[in-house]
Amino acid sequence: MSWEVVIGLEIHVQLNTNSKLFSGSKLSTGAEPNTQASLVDLGMPGTLPVVNREAVRKAALFGLAINADICRHSVFERKNYFYPDLPKGYQTTQLAEPIVGAGEVEIQLESGEKKIVRIHHAHLEEDAGKSLHEDFHGMTGIDLNRAGTPLIEVVTEPDMRNAEEAVAFARKLHAIVTSIGICDGDMSQGNMRFDVNVSIRKPGEPLGTRTETKNLNSFRFMEKAIKLEVERQIDVLEDGGEIVQETRLYNGDTHTARSMRSKEDANDYRYFPCPDLLPVAITDKDIETLKAAMPELPGARKERFMADYQLSDYDADLLSGSIATAAFFEGAAKAGGDAKLAANWVMGELAAKLNADEKDITDSPVSAEQLGQLIARLKDGTISSKIAKQVFEACWAGEGDPDAIIEAKGLKQMSDSGELEKIVDDIIANNTPQVEDYRNSDDAKKKKKIGFFVGQAMKATQGKANPQQLNQLLKDKLEK
């Protein structure tokens, strides 16, 4: 049977303001539990919330970045439910009149295909506290430092059809919010969290019953969770069962998911306008001021990379997606004097090491300046490509800058024609059968057989021979 997968996302983006959404409580990572929650955050009697102007500005800036309608009049409402880490018994959020209306985000898939994912809306809301289940001997600890933290919740239309599209969208949204400076994008700290709504149906049929897998905090976990849920739903339906509308949790360590609770509908929360907060008004002048201050967006950065550095569409898309990766690439290209080499190294060796060590590029042991120095030594012929990888490994291990490593380990490429010629002469003299075989071969076979002599020369020089010079010298000698 063929099934069509339907995916929509809800993304919580923590805004990097100095204080909370409705109080002056400071926001900082790593503070002692319950030291950053004020009486306002706890909803104590006699307290009144005041809207954080900077949070409103950042939410509107996001709306402009996704070509969305900015609501000139938005309203906060109370979403009523009980949870141990929700001290007020309700969450102040937006429903009927959110600050950001319909918008869209363009994504590019690995095949090069582009697709538009529609945004239904994005609303401002406060975060809840945090339940801590470890080190409490079977009990749960409550940390209310996070209570009242400003978020925007971005809600997409169900436009994605597989895990690749969902992850591509998530990466693009991450690139947008970090590029415009409204969120640091640190998913390990929960500063950007994804809820994935998945359903399946036969092509052309109405939407199926959806499930929501909550609080995914990595692109890799999102991809795995979606694939797991799709497989589960297909198995259930093909065995004659029914999908239950529910909230699910995914465990990235065990690659398993479980049901958390039945999924609530909006009327279960008894929304009503918050009586303590006036509507938020945004003027045309506010919008124009925000547009004038808009930082470079990922799409514009991609176009600039293609124009300024002559990168391909694919390379420019990869390097421009993350503001940290883009800055690293530009730093390496400037220091090394070769944008294409910098692009290849950032997307190749550097990306491979970061993935292997599970590091973010912001934590790379090799700096952009160090990679640029390595590229410069490659470009001026001081080292070969093979030696460059050894230098990179040493630099990654903290052994110093590339120039110092090359000098200390004696890794400079052998370009002395006299010394190299003597080595080539010895190889030819000691391998008469291979020389005769080479000389009696046609041009196509010669291209393959010269590799034997190159290998012998590289072995004799410990990989330090200049490849271009060596190849030319071998051709000249072997053709005599």
mmCIF file of C-alpha atoms in Angstrom, residues 62-342:
data_model
loop_
_atom_site.group_PDB
_atom_site.id
_atom_site.type_symbol
_atom_site.label_atom_id
_atom_site.label_comp_id
_atom_site.label_asym_id
_atom_site.label_seq_id
_atom_site.Cartn_x
_atom_site.Cartn_y
_atom_site.Cartn_z
ATOM 1 C CA PHE A 62 10.815 37.474 12.931
ATOM 2 C CA GLY A 63 7.503 38.063 11.182
ATOM 3 C CA LEU A 64 9.149 40.415 8.699
ATOM 4 C CA ALA A 65 11.947 37.875 8.088
ATOM 5 C CA ILE A 66 9.406 35.273 6.893
ATOM 6 C CA ASN A 67 7.336 37.740 4.834
ATOM 7 C CA ALA A 68 4.440 37.437 7.261
ATOM 8 C CA ASP A 69 1.625 39.782 8.115
ATOM 9 C CA ILE A 70 2.405 41.732 11.290
ATOM 10 C CA CYS A 71 -0.761 42.194 13.306
ATOM 11 C CA ARG A 72 -1.152 45.831 14.293
ATOM 12 C CA HIS A 73 -3.372 44.754 17.211
ATOM 13 C CA SER A 74 -2.532 41.532 19.073
ATOM 14 C CA VAL A 75 -4.036 40.202 22.286
ATOM 15 C CA PHE A 76 -2.714 38.050 25.137
ATOM 16 C CA GLU A 77 -4.930 35.275 26.469
ATOM 17 C CA ARG A 78 -4.807 32.850 29.357
ATOM 18 C CA LYS A 79 -4.414 29.161 28.563
ATOM 19 C CA ASN A 80 -5.661 27.304 31.634
ATOM 20 C CA TYR A 81 -4.203 23.960 32.660
ATOM 21 C CA PHE A 82 -2.529 22.393 35.676
ATOM 22 C CA TYR A 83 1.063 21.205 35.712
ATOM 23 C CA PRO A 84 3.517 21.200 38.652
ATOM 24 C CA ASP A 85 5.964 23.557 36.883
ATOM 25 C CA LEU A 86 3.232 26.045 35.883
ATOM 26 C CA PRO A 87 2.954 28.114 39.072
ATOM 27 C CA LYS A 88 0.069 30.361 38.006
ATOM 28 C CA GLY A 89 -2.210 27.547 36.842
ATOM 29 C CA TYR A 90 -2.352 29.204 33.429
ATOM 30 C CA GLN A 91 0.030 30.269 30.672
ATOM 31 C CA THR A 92 -0.157 33.757 29.187
ATOM 32 C CA THR A 93 -0.108 33.262 25.423
ATOM 33 C CA GLN A 94 -1.900 34.367 22.243
ATOM 34 C CA LEU A 95 -4.614 32.565 20.283
ATOM 35 C CA ALA A 96 -7.229 34.520 18.338
ATOM 36 C CA GLU A 97 -5.058 37.566 17.573
ATOM 37 C CA PRO A 98 -1.361 36.572 17.438
ATOM 38 C CA ILE A 99 1.388 39.082 16.718
ATOM 39 C CA VAL A 100 2.564 37.329 13.503
ATOM 40 C CA GLY A 101 0.111 36.184 10.847
ATOM 41 C CA ALA A 102 0.541 34.031 7.746
ATOM 42 C CA GLY A 103 4.018 33.840 6.210
ATOM 43 C CA GLU A 104 6.255 31.432 4.331
ATOM 44 C CA VAL A 105 9.736 29.917 4.330
ATOM 45 C CA GLU A 106 11.510 28.526 1.268
ATOM 46 C CA ILE A 107 13.570 25.376 1.776
ATOM 47 C CA GLN A 108 16.034 23.606 -0.511
ATOM 48 C CA LEU A 109 16.374 19.815 -0.455
ATOM 49 C CA GLU A 110 19.510 17.783 -1.156
ATOM 50 C CA SER A 111 18.275 17.143 -4.708
ATOM 51 C CA GLY A 112 18.277 20.902 -5.318
ATOM 52 C CA GLU A 113 14.455 21.008 -5.356
ATOM 53 C CA LYS A 114 12.964 24.066 -3.663
ATOM 54 C CA LYS A 115 9.712 24.128 -1.763
ATOM 55 C CA ILE A 116 7.606 26.660 0.117
ATOM 56 C CA VAL A 117 6.451 25.801 3.632
ATOM 57 C CA ARG A 118 3.595 28.018 4.755
ATOM 58 C CA ILE A 119 3.543 29.504 8.252
ATOM 59 C CA HIS A 120 0.062 29.622 9.782
ATOM 60 C CA HIS A 121 1.080 32.115 12.489
ATOM 61 C CA ALA A 122 3.580 32.808 15.264
ATOM 62 C CA HIS A 123 2.540 33.990 18.707
ATOM 63 C CA LEU A 124 4.219 35.336 21.808
ATOM 64 C CA GLU A 125 3.937 33.394 25.038
ATOM 65 C CA GLU A 126 5.687 32.741 28.326
ATOM 66 C CA ASP A 127 7.537 29.500 29.021
ATOM 67 C CA ALA A 128 6.727 27.220 31.950
ATOM 68 C CA GLY A 129 9.189 26.116 34.612
ATOM 69 C CA LYS A 130 11.167 22.898 34.524
ATOM 70 C CA SER A 131 10.533 19.537 36.180
ATOM 71 C CA LEU A 132 13.706 17.767 37.326
ATOM 72 C CA HIS A 133 13.445 14.004 37.744
ATOM 73 C CA GLU A 134 17.009 13.098 38.742
ATOM 74 C CA ASP A 135 18.737 13.105 42.145
ATOM 75 C CA PHE A 136 15.508 13.441 44.115
ATOM 76 C CA HIS A 137 15.107 9.816 45.274
ATOM 77 C CA GLY A 138 11.904 9.055 43.405
ATOM 78 C CA MET A 139 10.514 12.582 43.683
ATOM 79 C CA THR A 140 10.441 15.487 41.229
ATOM 80 C CA GLY A 141 12.139 18.830 41.752
ATOM 81 C CA ILE A 142 10.678 22.045 40.316
ATOM 82 C CA ASP A 143 12.899 24.836 38.992
ATOM 83 C CA LEU A 144 10.930 27.987 38.181
ATOM 84 C CA ASN A 145 13.832 30.000 36.751
ATOM 85 C CA ARG A 146 12.474 29.419 33.250
ATOM 86 C CA ALA A 147 8.894 30.397 34.148
ATOM 87 C CA GLY A 148 7.978 33.576 32.277
ATOM 88 C CA THR A 149 10.807 33.319 29.711
ATOM 89 C CA PRO A 150 9.665 34.923 26.410
ATOM 90 C CA LEU A 151 9.000 32.560 23.510
ATOM 91 C CA ILE A 152 7.567 32.757 20.063
ATOM 92 C CA GLU A 153 5.754 29.634 18.993
ATOM 93 C CA VAL A 154 5.878 29.194 15.220
ATOM 94 C CA VAL A 155 3.103 27.041 13.756
ATOM 95 C CA THR A 156 3.401 25.722 10.207
ATOM 96 C CA GLU A 157 0.775 24.429 7.858
ATOM 97 C CA PRO A 158 0.942 20.632 7.247
ATOM 98 C CA ASP A 159 3.047 21.130 4.104
ATOM 99 C CA MET A 160 5.908 18.683 4.663
ATOM 100 C CA ARG A 161 5.787 15.151 3.283
ATOM 101 C CA ASN A 162 8.824 13.399 4.756
ATOM 102 C CA ALA A 163 11.528 13.705 7.382
ATOM 103 C CA GLU A 164 13.989 15.326 4.956
ATOM 104 C CA GLU A 165 11.602 18.218 4.277
ATOM 105 C CA ALA A 166 10.874 18.682 7.984
ATOM 106 C CA VAL A 167 14.564 18.775 8.888
ATOM 107 C CA ALA A 168 15.337 21.132 5.987
ATOM 108 C CA PHE A 169 12.632 23.483 7.260
ATOM 109 C CA ALA A 170 13.895 23.234 10.847
ATOM 110 C CA ARG A 171 17.439 24.064 9.729
ATOM 111 C CA LYS A 172 16.205 27.016 7.683
ATOM 112 C CA LEU A 173 14.170 28.377 10.586
ATOM 113 C CA HIS A 174 17.186 27.963 12.878
ATOM 114 C CA ALA A 175 19.248 29.924 10.339
ATOM 115 C CA ILE A 176 16.669 32.717 10.219
ATOM 116 C CA VAL A 177 16.279 33.237 13.980
ATOM 117 C CA THR A 178 20.040 33.160 14.581
ATOM 118 C CA SER A 179 20.751 35.436 11.613
ATOM 119 C CA ILE A 180 18.379 38.138 12.819
ATOM 120 C CA GLY A 181 19.710 37.795 16.360
ATOM 121 C CA ILE A 182 16.511 36.966 18.241
ATOM 122 C CA CYS A 183 17.661 33.567 19.563
ATOM 123 C CA ASP A 184 21.022 31.859 20.057
ATOM 124 C CA GLY A 185 19.587 28.628 18.624
ATOM 125 C CA ASP A 186 21.195 26.447 21.310
ATOM 126 C CA MET A 187 18.991 23.375 21.126
ATOM 127 C CA SER A 188 20.992 21.526 23.784
ATOM 128 C CA GLN A 189 19.719 24.092 26.312
ATOM 129 C CA GLY A 190 16.148 23.941 25.000
ATOM 130 C CA ASN A 191 16.367 27.423 23.497
ATOM 131 C CA MET A 192 14.800 26.036 20.325
ATOM 132 C CA ARG A 193 12.452 23.044 20.599
ATOM 133 C CA PHE A 194 10.380 21.252 17.989
ATOM 134 C CA ASP A 195 6.993 19.552 18.304
ATOM 135 C CA VAL A 196 6.255 17.334 15.295
ATOM 136 C CA ASN A 197 2.691 16.557 14.181
ATOM 137 C CA VAL A 198 2.541 13.449 11.978
ATOM 138 C CA SER A 199 -0.338 11.739 10.191
ATOM 139 C CA ILE A 200 -0.635 9.433 7.201
ATOM 140 C CA ARG A 201 -3.312 8.963 4.573
ATOM 141 C CA LYS A 202 -3.926 7.430 1.191
ATOM 142 C CA PRO A 203 -3.190 10.011 -1.564
ATOM 143 C CA GLY A 204 -6.225 12.184 -2.186
ATOM 144 C CA GLU A 205 -7.994 11.242 1.053
ATOM 145 C CA PRO A 206 -8.742 13.658 3.941
ATOM 146 C CA LEU A 207 -6.085 14.216 6.588
ATOM 147 C CA GLY A 208 -5.609 11.320 8.967
ATOM 148 C CA THR A 209 -5.535 11.456 12.775
ATOM 149 C CA ARG A 210 -2.328 13.121 13.899
ATOM 150 C CA THR A 211 -0.006 12.555 16.802
ATOM 151 C CA GLU A 212 2.326 15.127 18.308
ATOM 152 C CA THR A 213 5.870 14.183 19.365
ATOM 153 C CA LYS A 214 7.057 16.918 21.732
ATOM 154 C CA ASN A 215 10.282 18.660 22.682
ATOM 155 C CA LEU A 216 12.715 17.373 20.074
ATOM 156 C CA ASN A 217 15.952 19.274 20.558
ATOM 157 C CA SER A 218 18.152 18.161 17.661
ATOM 158 C CA PHE A 219 17.766 17.795 13.907
ATOM 159 C CA ARG A 220 18.982 14.197 14.121
ATOM 160 C CA PHE A 221 16.402 13.278 16.761
ATOM 161 C CA MET A 222 13.679 14.965 14.717
ATOM 162 C CA GLU A 223 14.515 12.908 11.634
ATOM 163 C CA LYS A 224 14.593 9.648 13.593
ATOM 164 C CA ALA A 225 11.424 10.423 15.553
ATOM 165 C CA ILE A 226 9.456 11.179 12.371
ATOM 166 C CA LYS A 227 10.582 8.004 10.632
ATOM 167 C CA LEU A 228 9.770 5.934 13.722
ATOM 168 C CA GLU A 229 6.289 7.455 14.060
ATOM 169 C CA VAL A 230 5.505 6.994 10.357
ATOM 170 C CA GLU A 231 6.478 3.311 10.583
ATOM 171 C CA ARG A 232 4.340 2.903 13.709
ATOM 172 C CA GLN A 233 1.257 4.496 12.148
ATOM 173 C CA ILE A 234 1.573 2.418 8.973
ATOM 174 C CA ASP A 235 1.851 -0.779 11.037
ATOM 175 C CA VAL A 236 -1.207 0.155 13.125
ATOM 176 C CA LEU A 237 -3.418 0.956 10.121
ATOM 177 C CA GLU A 238 -2.300 -2.004 8.038
ATOM 178 C CA ASP A 239 -3.058 -4.286 11.000
ATOM 179 C CA GLY A 240 -6.608 -2.933 11.080
ATOM 180 C CA GLY A 241 -6.157 -0.590 14.040
ATOM 181 C CA GLU A 242 -6.866 3.117 14.508
ATOM 182 C CA ILE A 243 -4.532 6.018 15.264
ATOM 183 C CA VAL A 244 -5.269 7.739 18.558
ATOM 184 C CA GLN A 245 -4.792 11.498 18.748
ATOM 185 C CA GLU A 246 -2.140 11.769 21.435
ATOM 186 C CA THR A 247 1.037 13.473 22.611
ATOM 187 C CA ARG A 248 4.155 11.303 22.433
ATOM 188 C CA LEU A 249 7.718 11.510 23.738
ATOM 189 C CA TYR A 250 10.809 10.327 21.853
ATOM 190 C CA ASN A 251 13.917 8.998 23.619
ATOM 191 C CA GLY A 252 16.978 9.697 21.497
ATOM 192 C CA ASP A 253 19.221 7.410 23.551
ATOM 193 C CA THR A 254 17.096 4.295 23.034
ATOM 194 C CA HIS A 255 15.434 5.328 19.751
ATOM 195 C CA THR A 256 12.019 4.574 21.217
ATOM 196 C CA ALA A 257 8.825 6.581 21.659
ATOM 197 C CA ARG A 258 5.926 6.282 24.073
ATOM 198 C CA SER A 259 2.503 7.771 24.585
ATOM 199 C CA MET A 260 2.455 10.633 27.095
ATOM 200 C CA ARG A 261 -1.204 11.667 27.184
ATOM 201 C CA SER A 262 -4.261 12.071 24.983
ATOM 202 C CA LYS A 263 -4.032 15.221 22.860
ATOM 203 C CA GLU A 264 -6.106 18.132 24.084
ATOM 204 C CA ASP A 265 -8.136 20.444 21.871
ATOM 205 C CA ALA A 266 -8.183 24.234 22.238
ATOM 206 C CA ASN A 267 -11.503 24.247 24.118
ATOM 207 C CA ASP A 268 -9.974 22.037 26.835
ATOM 208 C CA TYR A 269 -7.809 24.979 27.875
ATOM 209 C CA ARG A 270 -10.661 27.472 28.364
ATOM 210 C CA TYR A 271 -8.840 30.380 26.699
ATOM 211 C CA PHE A 272 -9.982 33.899 27.522
ATOM 212 C CA PRO A 273 -8.360 37.352 27.102
ATOM 213 C CA CYS A 274 -5.924 38.194 29.912
ATOM 214 C CA PRO A 275 -7.632 40.869 32.047
ATOM 215 C CA ASP A 276 -4.265 42.213 33.285
ATOM 216 C CA LEU A 277 -2.781 43.077 29.871
ATOM 217 C CA LEU A 278 -3.811 45.629 27.283
ATOM 218 C CA PRO A 279 -3.656 44.714 23.571
ATOM 219 C CA VAL A 280 -0.264 45.245 21.912
ATOM 220 C CA ALA A 281 -0.300 47.948 19.235
ATOM 221 C CA ILE A 282 2.328 48.076 16.464
ATOM 222 C CA THR A 283 2.367 51.085 14.161
ATOM 223 C CA ASP A 284 3.461 51.458 10.543
ATOM 224 C CA LYS A 285 6.393 53.529 11.806
ATOM 225 C CA ASP A 286 7.444 50.613 14.051
ATOM 226 C CA ILE A 287 7.370 48.292 11.036
ATOM 227 C CA GLU A 288 9.479 50.621 8.894
ATOM 228 C CA THR A 289 12.033 50.989 11.702
ATOM 229 C CA LEU A 290 12.317 47.201 11.984
ATOM 230 C CA LYS A 291 12.681 46.779 8.226
ATOM 231 C CA ALA A 292 15.512 49.296 8.170
ATOM 232 C CA ALA A 293 17.322 47.423 10.953
ATOM 233 C CA MET A 294 16.843 43.933 9.439
ATOM 234 C CA PRO A 295 20.155 41.996 9.450
ATOM 235 C CA GLU A 296 21.262 39.938 6.439
ATOM 236 C CA LEU A 297 18.953 36.947 5.985
ATOM 237 C CA PRO A 298 20.173 33.476 4.918
ATOM 238 C CA GLY A 299 18.749 33.861 1.402
ATOM 239 C CA ALA A 300 20.501 37.179 0.824
ATOM 240 C CA ARG A 301 23.720 35.757 2.291
ATOM 241 C CA LYS A 302 23.525 32.811 -0.113
ATOM 242 C CA GLU A 303 23.165 35.131 -3.098
ATOM 243 C CA ARG A 304 26.141 37.191 -1.870
ATOM 244 C CA PHE A 305 28.293 34.081 -1.470
ATOM 245 C CA MET A 306 27.508 33.043 -5.046
ATOM 246 C CA ALA A 307 28.296 36.520 -6.382
ATOM 247 C CA ASP A 308 31.325 37.419 -4.246
ATOM 248 C CA TYR A 309 32.993 34.013 -3.935
ATOM 249 C CA GLN A 310 31.779 32.302 -7.136
ATOM 250 C CA LEU A 311 30.377 29.391 -5.133
ATOM 251 C CA SER A 312 27.898 26.946 -6.626
ATOM 252 C CA ASP A 313 24.256 27.091 -5.594
ATOM 253 C CA TYR A 314 24.730 23.927 -3.496
ATOM 254 C CA ASP A 315 27.892 25.116 -1.716
ATOM 255 C CA ALA A 316 26.461 28.572 -1.056
ATOM 256 C CA ASP A 317 23.277 27.059 0.386
ATOM 257 C CA LEU A 318 25.226 24.864 2.826
ATOM 258 C CA LEU A 319 27.617 27.595 3.933
ATOM 259 C CA SER A 320 25.047 30.369 4.320
ATOM 260 C CA GLY A 321 22.457 28.410 6.302
ATOM 261 C CA SER A 322 24.099 28.840 9.707
ATOM 262 C CA ILE A 323 25.377 32.272 10.676
ATOM 263 C CA ALA A 324 28.205 30.606 12.629
ATOM 264 C CA THR A 325 29.232 28.478 9.628
ATOM 265 C CA ALA A 326 28.976 31.487 7.320
ATOM 266 C CA ALA A 327 31.213 33.585 9.590
ATOM 267 C CA PHE A 328 33.734 30.728 9.899
ATOM 268 C CA PHE A 329 33.864 30.266 6.125
ATOM 269 C CA GLU A 330 34.341 33.960 5.449
ATOM 270 C CA GLY A 331 37.065 34.170 8.085
ATOM 271 C CA ALA A 332 38.935 31.195 6.590
ATOM 272 C CA ALA A 333 38.502 32.496 3.027
ATOM 273 C CA LYS A 334 39.875 35.904 3.984
ATOM 274 C CA ALA A 335 42.845 34.469 5.900
ATOM 275 C CA GLY A 336 43.656 31.886 3.234
ATOM 276 C CA GLY A 337 43.019 33.953 0.142
ATOM 277 C CA ASP A 338 41.028 31.216 -1.622
ATOM 278 C CA ALA A 339 37.256 30.992 -1.131
ATOM 279 C CA LYS A 340 36.794 27.716 -3.020
ATOM 280 C CA LEU A 341 39.469 25.938 -0.982
ATOM 281 C CA ALA A 342 37.961 27.381 2.201
#
